[in-house]
Amino acid sequence: MRLQKQVGVAALACLLSWQLIAGTTVSAAGTKLTLSSQEIITSGAIMKNYIWTTTRSSKEVSVNANVIEVDLTNPNVKIDAMAGTNNQFTKNQSVLGMVRDTGAVAGVNGDFFNTQAEGVPEGAQITNGQVMATPAKISGLYSFAITKDNKPIIDILDFQGKVTAKDGTSFELGGVNKTFYWDDNNVPLIADGLFLYTSAWAMTQRAVDGTHVPTEALIENDIVKEIAVDTNVKKVAPVNGYILRGSGLARDFIVNHLKVGDKITTKYDMIPHDLSKTYDWKNFKMLIGGSTLLVDDGKPSYFTRDINDFSGYSPRSRTAVGYSKDLKKAYIITSDRSSGSAGMTLPELQQFMVDAGVWRGMVLDGGGSTQMVSRSLGDMDPKLVNQTENGNQRAVANGLGVYSTAPKGNLKGLILKGQSLLFMNESSTYQFKAYDDYYNPISVSSVTPQWGSTGNIGVFKDNVFTPTMVGKTQITAKSGSGSASMDVEVVGRDQITSMAFSSGSFSVTEGGDFKLPITVKTRSGATRELPASSATWELSGVKGTIKDGVLHVDSAAGAKAAQVIAKYDGYSTMVTLPVGQEKAWYDLDNYAVMTTSDKYPAEVGVSVNIVTSSGSKNLELSYDFTKGTGTKAAYAKFNDKYGAPIEGEPQFITAKVFGDGSFNWVRAEIIDANGKSNLVSFTENMNWTGWRKVTADISNLKYPLTIKSVYVANPLNGQDERAPKGKINIDDISFIYKGQLPALPNNKVQLTVNKKQATLNAKPMTLEQAPTIVKDNTLVPIRFVTEALGGTVKWDDKERKVTVVRGDKLIDLWIDNADLIVNGQRVTAEVAPAIMNNVTMVPLRLVSEKLGFKVGWDPQNYGITIE
């Protein structure tokens, strides 16, 4: 996350695993904290997953938050600071990379850092007792530390240091392993400062701000080995030494008072800002910097920094650390701003921390830097456990890691993983994980479990289970003293309550591919997507194929709709999709309009050019957002300032965009019939490179429409997370127009109970079986009525089943079975369908309602009108 100084260019980036614990607490502030799950990471560390609910602008919002709770009294676990790659600054990498590098079992991102500089933390860091960096000379910055007796500290530490030459002259030391930065008065400390760099600084250049030329001295074993005047020592500091870097007055000190071969003395100290306190920082096990204090004495504290510098009053992803009142627990915290999670402002983060039990706590870096990594119980490899703000794992300067120090233990337990809901003949692979007495993973290669299942409803081959019958079973895996089991349900038609396409409403177009997922719900309340291979598929209306659940339309010539029926174990569902029309509007090889560039604000750089790639022309839009303030945008404008009119009433706009992975937004500006400008997003996270077809919904706009531009935007909030320069390519802008389902015939059927005489559109007809009343329900001949009103009827003699299709509706009925399947939903009728005089008779009221018939009843003459 970024902190912007007023002067300028710098930016500071900034119980067991299967056990679900439910519980909600309501705080005095009216917030709700719900513990949704928890699992053991290792002995002494637990991952807790929360849903935190608050009210924002009179609206209830929920945030996903994670807390790693570390028992500081447990000798089998420790917390330590991590840095970059191989414990070196300037080699930033993701938290996952640092966790894997250092062998941690969990971790989060650490301190704020300057995204425009070499990539080192703003504050101090001690890793495994080694000083990696010292505090910045900026007020209000807190640090988190663990003392030699495992007590947590959150406090401000000030830096003091000096270098003394052989001639006795001394010069104040500005810090260890610091990049260029400004103090509270916006004074660049690098200008006249003397700074020390150890082997933890991996670059041969140090604090390069483009303004202040360095003079450097290489020191080994306190002896000056080399002096580079008005340039840098083109080396990384040795393990047994360091490099002094100076500019201005510090340059004069190096030039005038240090000589090759001289012995010098360098001393520094980190002291509590509150002089009433005493800390022995030289015996700290670890230390990591942060920014403002958030919680003090179990209550939200005042902010010790201006939180506007890092979007403190906007909901963002956040990272924080704290400890309990009894000093026995440390809390490592993240909250997410991502899909389904609203993020937190810093005041909200304060309240969440209080709700979660934090007695004293501080903020770490957030926004796009927020990452939490953890190893699940029994897993060898850690994984990202939160949803990052921009969808990627950002390279950061440092992090906070959790480590197991336990010895190797004996096998304690197994964890079984696999599908709990299966379909017949669906082979499913089951896997297991193993853990020891200290909840650390055991390699599965050293464990050979015995597999089994109850009920004889399937067979195992190695660890692959294939059910052959419907029913319930318990799958087990055993090895020595460790065992695990899980309940599995194999569903058939009788266990299903609904089976429906979950793809939503859309129009198909010729040449297109359309995914058709099917969701099944069972009587037990389970929900799962039906494997495409478990279904049998029928396609009508268009020419095409269905493979792996994806409809490819080869030809839609003359068709108004595509009708897809999927069946599993005799249970059917159907979707009817209108055939739409995609019209190319902007294709530089065939169709185009005059395109010019525009920008906002005036300082933005932009250009549009027609280029050729892979033999095809497309539009290249280059942008440079490095200058100017606020939200920035680079436009490709159509037909100058007036835009280009779009015919008809399109539902969607599509385009091919060659992304640059910048995380910027890509939008279109469309003017509606009221003259209102509508900013329609193709993406608000351009996290891809290469060509991708993107689509935006414009069906809610008032027609007719005019398209004014397509543009790249870099909104103010989170601007430091996006690339300031780049280019995209745009081609094949099209509009998709909604198709219409074919109209059903406007026919009218008249029947009379207990009479075979009937009329179709007033034309007399004779039925094989008259309508009849059974248990106060009128039964009618389904084939005659359906076909007369534009539907079709199919008979399955083996199952004694009738399938009725009319328009976009499908019903399956079984003779003498009151359960009907209506558009994939199970419905129970008062009277079951029956066969009378070799004619299938069905309950009129229920079937007519489900097929969309209008029914009239003449009680005096027992007359029925259906239309």
PDB file of C-alpha atoms in Angstrom, residues 423-597:
ATOM      1  CA  PHE A 423     -23.205 -39.870  -9.060  1.00  0.00           C
ATOM      2  CA  MET A 424     -23.506 -43.464 -10.205  1.00  0.00           C
ATOM      3  CA  ASN A 425     -20.499 -44.824 -12.092  1.00  0.00           C
ATOM      4  CA  GLU A 426     -18.563 -41.649 -11.367  1.00  0.00           C
ATOM      5  CA  SER A 427     -15.036 -42.714 -10.372  1.00  0.00           C
ATOM      6  CA  SER A 428     -13.636 -40.489  -7.674  1.00  0.00           C
ATOM      7  CA  THR A 429     -10.115 -40.368  -6.306  1.00  0.00           C
ATOM      8  CA  TYR A 430      -9.708 -40.069  -2.541  1.00  0.00           C
ATOM      9  CA  GLN A 431      -6.569 -38.728  -0.980  1.00  0.00           C
ATOM     10  CA  PHE A 432      -5.255 -38.617   2.535  1.00  0.00           C
ATOM     11  CA  LYS A 433      -2.908 -36.501   4.576  1.00  0.00           C
ATOM     12  CA  ALA A 434      -1.080 -37.530   7.722  1.00  0.00           C
ATOM     13  CA  TYR A 435       0.165 -35.564  10.718  1.00  0.00           C
ATOM     14  CA  ASP A 436       2.233 -36.276  13.800  1.00  0.00           C
ATOM     15  CA  ASP A 437       1.937 -35.592  17.548  1.00  0.00           C
ATOM     16  CA  TYR A 438       2.870 -31.944  16.975  1.00  0.00           C
ATOM     17  CA  TYR A 439       0.372 -31.504  14.112  1.00  0.00           C
ATOM     18  CA  ASN A 440       3.173 -31.331  11.561  1.00  0.00           C
ATOM     19  CA  PRO A 441       2.745 -33.217   8.273  1.00  0.00           C
ATOM     20  CA  ILE A 442       4.087 -36.679   7.631  1.00  0.00           C
ATOM     21  CA  SER A 443       4.998 -37.633   4.075  1.00  0.00           C
ATOM     22  CA  VAL A 444       2.224 -39.774   2.602  1.00  0.00           C
ATOM     23  CA  SER A 445       4.883 -41.826   0.827  1.00  0.00           C
ATOM     24  CA  SER A 446       5.741 -43.345   4.201  1.00  0.00           C
ATOM     25  CA  VAL A 447       2.109 -44.264   4.955  1.00  0.00           C
ATOM     26  CA  THR A 448       0.163 -47.007   3.179  1.00  0.00           C
ATOM     27  CA  PRO A 449      -3.474 -46.907   4.236  1.00  0.00           C
ATOM     28  CA  GLN A 450      -6.074 -49.600   3.824  1.00  0.00           C
ATOM     29  CA  TRP A 451      -9.152 -48.360   1.982  1.00  0.00           C
ATOM     30  CA  GLY A 452     -12.680 -49.531   2.551  1.00  0.00           C
ATOM     31  CA  SER A 453     -16.333 -48.594   2.310  1.00  0.00           C
ATOM     32  CA  THR A 454     -19.534 -49.771   3.926  1.00  0.00           C
ATOM     33  CA  GLY A 455     -22.744 -50.955   2.343  1.00  0.00           C
ATOM     34  CA  ASN A 456     -21.394 -52.746  -0.750  1.00  0.00           C
ATOM     35  CA  ILE A 457     -22.540 -49.923  -3.065  1.00  0.00           C
ATOM     36  CA  GLY A 458     -19.233 -49.546  -4.882  1.00  0.00           C
ATOM     37  CA  VAL A 459     -15.709 -50.825  -5.339  1.00  0.00           C
ATOM     38  CA  PHE A 460     -12.239 -49.520  -4.515  1.00  0.00           C
ATOM     39  CA  LYS A 461      -9.213 -49.889  -6.752  1.00  0.00           C
ATOM     40  CA  ASP A 462      -6.273 -48.453  -4.842  1.00  0.00           C
ATOM     41  CA  ASN A 463      -7.707 -45.103  -3.706  1.00  0.00           C
ATOM     42  CA  VAL A 464     -10.310 -44.741  -6.475  1.00  0.00           C
ATOM     43  CA  PHE A 465     -13.912 -45.440  -5.520  1.00  0.00           C
ATOM     44  CA  THR A 466     -16.544 -46.177  -8.161  1.00  0.00           C
ATOM     45  CA  PRO A 467     -20.152 -46.418  -6.951  1.00  0.00           C
ATOM     46  CA  THR A 468     -22.370 -48.906  -8.715  1.00  0.00           C
ATOM     47  CA  MET A 469     -25.528 -48.396  -6.680  1.00  0.00           C
ATOM     48  CA  VAL A 470     -27.471 -45.565  -5.154  1.00  0.00           C
ATOM     49  CA  GLY A 471     -27.157 -45.151  -1.400  1.00  0.00           C
ATOM     50  CA  LYS A 472     -24.960 -43.960   1.452  1.00  0.00           C
ATOM     51  CA  THR A 473     -21.547 -45.274   2.436  1.00  0.00           C
ATOM     52  CA  GLN A 474     -18.696 -44.431   4.761  1.00  0.00           C
ATOM     53  CA  ILE A 475     -15.260 -44.423   3.189  1.00  0.00           C
ATOM     54  CA  THR A 476     -12.362 -45.196   5.514  1.00  0.00           C
ATOM     55  CA  ALA A 477      -8.581 -45.072   5.385  1.00  0.00           C
ATOM     56  CA  LYS A 478      -6.486 -46.722   8.134  1.00  0.00           C
ATOM     57  CA  SER A 479      -2.795 -46.903   8.859  1.00  0.00           C
ATOM     58  CA  GLY A 480      -1.410 -47.961  12.223  1.00  0.00           C
ATOM     59  CA  SER A 481      -2.973 -45.819  14.922  1.00  0.00           C
ATOM     60  CA  GLY A 482      -4.154 -43.265  12.399  1.00  0.00           C
ATOM     61  CA  SER A 483      -7.519 -43.451  10.695  1.00  0.00           C
ATOM     62  CA  ALA A 484     -10.021 -41.217   8.958  1.00  0.00           C
ATOM     63  CA  SER A 485     -13.481 -41.622   7.516  1.00  0.00           C
ATOM     64  CA  MET A 486     -16.006 -39.595   5.596  1.00  0.00           C
ATOM     65  CA  ASP A 487     -19.653 -40.041   4.670  1.00  0.00           C
ATOM     66  CA  VAL A 488     -20.451 -40.262   0.971  1.00  0.00           C
ATOM     67  CA  GLU A 489     -23.865 -40.169  -0.663  1.00  0.00           C
ATOM     68  CA  VAL A 490     -24.411 -41.701  -4.093  1.00  0.00           C
ATOM     69  CA  VAL A 491     -27.470 -40.045  -5.534  1.00  0.00           C
ATOM     70  CA  GLY A 492     -30.031 -41.334  -7.981  1.00  0.00           C
ATOM     71  CA  ARG A 493     -33.234 -39.914  -9.332  1.00  0.00           C
ATOM     72  CA  ASP A 494     -35.192 -40.499  -6.136  1.00  0.00           C
ATOM     73  CA  GLN A 495     -32.689 -38.495  -4.036  1.00  0.00           C
ATOM     74  CA  ILE A 496     -32.755 -35.418  -6.285  1.00  0.00           C
ATOM     75  CA  THR A 497     -35.023 -32.489  -5.490  1.00  0.00           C
ATOM     76  CA  SER A 498     -33.824 -30.264  -8.318  1.00  0.00           C
ATOM     77  CA  MET A 499     -31.521 -30.391 -11.321  1.00  0.00           C
ATOM     78  CA  ALA A 500     -31.208 -27.145 -13.195  1.00  0.00           C
ATOM     79  CA  PHE A 501     -28.951 -25.356 -15.630  1.00  0.00           C
ATOM     80  CA  SER A 502     -27.089 -22.641 -13.733  1.00  0.00           C
ATOM     81  CA  SER A 503     -25.697 -20.740 -16.691  1.00  0.00           C
ATOM     82  CA  GLY A 504     -28.182 -17.881 -16.512  1.00  0.00           C
ATOM     83  CA  SER A 505     -30.138 -16.292 -19.333  1.00  0.00           C
ATOM     84  CA  PHE A 506     -28.324 -15.472 -22.567  1.00  0.00           C
ATOM     85  CA  SER A 507     -28.583 -15.721 -26.329  1.00  0.00           C
ATOM     86  CA  VAL A 508     -26.460 -18.102 -28.349  1.00  0.00           C
ATOM     87  CA  THR A 509     -24.706 -17.034 -31.528  1.00  0.00           C
ATOM     88  CA  GLU A 510     -23.313 -18.982 -34.434  1.00  0.00           C
ATOM     89  CA  GLY A 511     -19.707 -20.058 -33.904  1.00  0.00           C
ATOM     90  CA  GLY A 512     -19.893 -19.442 -30.170  1.00  0.00           C
ATOM     91  CA  ASP A 513     -19.081 -21.713 -27.238  1.00  0.00           C
ATOM     92  CA  PHE A 514     -21.455 -21.665 -24.277  1.00  0.00           C
ATOM     93  CA  LYS A 515     -20.816 -23.425 -20.980  1.00  0.00           C
ATOM     94  CA  LEU A 516     -23.880 -25.176 -19.593  1.00  0.00           C
ATOM     95  CA  PRO A 517     -23.239 -26.154 -15.958  1.00  0.00           C
ATOM     96  CA  ILE A 518     -25.931 -28.128 -14.153  1.00  0.00           C
ATOM     97  CA  THR A 519     -26.491 -27.895 -10.398  1.00  0.00           C
ATOM     98  CA  VAL A 520     -28.039 -30.797  -8.538  1.00  0.00           C
ATOM     99  CA  LYS A 521     -29.657 -30.512  -5.102  1.00  0.00           C
ATOM    100  CA  THR A 522     -30.537 -33.561  -3.037  1.00  0.00           C
ATOM    101  CA  ARG A 523     -33.084 -34.361  -0.340  1.00  0.00           C
ATOM    102  CA  SER A 524     -30.267 -34.278   2.224  1.00  0.00           C
ATOM    103  CA  GLY A 525     -29.544 -30.640   1.345  1.00  0.00           C
ATOM    104  CA  ALA A 526     -26.300 -31.272  -0.545  1.00  0.00           C
ATOM    105  CA  THR A 527     -25.512 -29.310  -3.697  1.00  0.00           C
ATOM    106  CA  ARG A 528     -23.051 -30.174  -6.416  1.00  0.00           C
ATOM    107  CA  GLU A 529     -22.432 -29.574 -10.086  1.00  0.00           C
ATOM    108  CA  LEU A 530     -23.319 -32.598 -12.185  1.00  0.00           C
ATOM    109  CA  PRO A 531     -20.268 -33.878 -14.103  1.00  0.00           C
ATOM    110  CA  ALA A 532     -20.947 -33.375 -17.788  1.00  0.00           C
ATOM    111  CA  SER A 533     -19.937 -36.980 -18.451  1.00  0.00           C
ATOM    112  CA  SER A 534     -22.660 -38.238 -16.093  1.00  0.00           C
ATOM    113  CA  ALA A 535     -25.395 -36.662 -18.194  1.00  0.00           C
ATOM    114  CA  THR A 536     -26.842 -37.675 -21.517  1.00  0.00           C
ATOM    115  CA  TRP A 537     -27.438 -34.692 -23.778  1.00  0.00           C
ATOM    116  CA  GLU A 538     -29.973 -33.825 -26.458  1.00  0.00           C
ATOM    117  CA  LEU A 539     -29.699 -30.783 -28.728  1.00  0.00           C
ATOM    118  CA  SER A 540     -32.347 -29.425 -31.042  1.00  0.00           C
ATOM    119  CA  GLY A 541     -33.069 -26.190 -32.881  1.00  0.00           C
ATOM    120  CA  VAL A 542     -29.474 -25.495 -33.969  1.00  0.00           C
ATOM    121  CA  LYS A 543     -26.656 -27.583 -35.390  1.00  0.00           C
ATOM    122  CA  GLY A 544     -23.816 -28.100 -32.991  1.00  0.00           C
ATOM    123  CA  THR A 545     -22.165 -30.305 -30.435  1.00  0.00           C
ATOM    124  CA  ILE A 546     -22.077 -30.603 -26.666  1.00  0.00           C
ATOM    125  CA  LYS A 547     -18.734 -31.711 -25.265  1.00  0.00           C
ATOM    126  CA  ASP A 548     -17.711 -31.575 -21.609  1.00  0.00           C
ATOM    127  CA  GLY A 549     -20.792 -29.491 -20.896  1.00  0.00           C
ATOM    128  CA  VAL A 550     -19.985 -26.835 -23.515  1.00  0.00           C
ATOM    129  CA  LEU A 551     -22.362 -26.154 -26.383  1.00  0.00           C
ATOM    130  CA  HIS A 552     -20.642 -25.210 -29.630  1.00  0.00           C
ATOM    131  CA  VAL A 553     -23.026 -23.800 -32.243  1.00  0.00           C
ATOM    132  CA  ASP A 554     -21.901 -24.783 -35.737  1.00  0.00           C
ATOM    133  CA  SER A 555     -24.903 -23.296 -37.504  1.00  0.00           C
ATOM    134  CA  ALA A 556     -27.953 -21.370 -36.363  1.00  0.00           C
ATOM    135  CA  ALA A 557     -29.287 -20.674 -39.831  1.00  0.00           C
ATOM    136  CA  GLY A 558     -33.056 -20.234 -39.716  1.00  0.00           C
ATOM    137  CA  ALA A 559     -33.205 -21.145 -36.041  1.00  0.00           C
ATOM    138  CA  LYS A 560     -34.824 -19.032 -33.362  1.00  0.00           C
ATOM    139  CA  ALA A 561     -33.797 -21.101 -30.343  1.00  0.00           C
ATOM    140  CA  ALA A 562     -31.442 -23.823 -29.171  1.00  0.00           C
ATOM    141  CA  GLN A 563     -32.993 -26.403 -26.893  1.00  0.00           C
ATOM    142  CA  VAL A 564     -30.762 -28.528 -24.661  1.00  0.00           C
ATOM    143  CA  ILE A 565     -32.014 -31.418 -22.546  1.00  0.00           C
ATOM    144  CA  ALA A 566     -29.767 -33.126 -20.004  1.00  0.00           C
ATOM    145  CA  LYS A 567     -30.713 -36.376 -18.262  1.00  0.00           C
ATOM    146  CA  TYR A 568     -29.296 -38.254 -15.301  1.00  0.00           C
ATOM    147  CA  ASP A 569     -30.821 -41.519 -14.132  1.00  0.00           C
ATOM    148  CA  GLY A 570     -34.072 -40.610 -15.825  1.00  0.00           C
ATOM    149  CA  TYR A 571     -34.212 -37.162 -14.233  1.00  0.00           C
ATOM    150  CA  SER A 572     -34.395 -34.435 -16.890  1.00  0.00           C
ATOM    151  CA  THR A 573     -33.874 -30.725 -17.117  1.00  0.00           C
ATOM    152  CA  MET A 574     -33.980 -28.386 -20.072  1.00  0.00           C
ATOM    153  CA  VAL A 575     -32.829 -24.962 -21.112  1.00  0.00           C
ATOM    154  CA  THR A 576     -34.124 -23.059 -24.129  1.00  0.00           C
ATOM    155  CA  LEU A 577     -31.815 -20.342 -25.396  1.00  0.00           C
ATOM    156  CA  PRO A 578     -32.832 -17.792 -28.010  1.00  0.00           C
ATOM    157  CA  VAL A 579     -30.550 -17.387 -31.000  1.00  0.00           C
ATOM    158  CA  GLY A 580     -29.052 -13.934 -30.817  1.00  0.00           C
ATOM    159  CA  GLN A 581     -27.133 -11.930 -33.373  1.00  0.00           C
ATOM    160  CA  GLU A 582     -23.620 -10.589 -32.952  1.00  0.00           C
ATOM    161  CA  LYS A 583     -22.883  -7.651 -35.217  1.00  0.00           C
ATOM    162  CA  ALA A 584     -19.316  -6.496 -35.756  1.00  0.00           C
ATOM    163  CA  TRP A 585     -19.035  -2.735 -35.362  1.00  0.00           C
ATOM    164  CA  TYR A 586     -15.314  -1.997 -35.120  1.00  0.00           C
ATOM    165  CA  ASP A 587     -13.003  -4.326 -37.060  1.00  0.00           C
ATOM    166  CA  LEU A 588     -10.132  -2.446 -38.647  1.00  0.00           C
ATOM    167  CA  ASP A 589      -9.863  -5.023 -41.434  1.00  0.00           C
ATOM    168  CA  ASN A 590     -13.504  -4.433 -42.435  1.00  0.00           C
ATOM    169  CA  TYR A 591     -15.406  -1.914 -40.300  1.00  0.00           C
ATOM    170  CA  ALA A 592     -14.137   1.155 -38.483  1.00  0.00           C
ATOM    171  CA  VAL A 593     -14.916   4.724 -37.526  1.00  0.00           C
ATOM    172  CA  MET A 594     -12.613   7.683 -37.082  1.00  0.00           C
ATOM    173  CA  THR A 595     -10.681   7.223 -33.833  1.00  0.00           C
ATOM    174  CA  THR A 596      -8.743   9.911 -31.949  1.00  0.00           C
ATOM    175  CA  SER A 597      -7.028  10.122 -28.577  1.00  0.00           C
TER     176      SER A 597
END
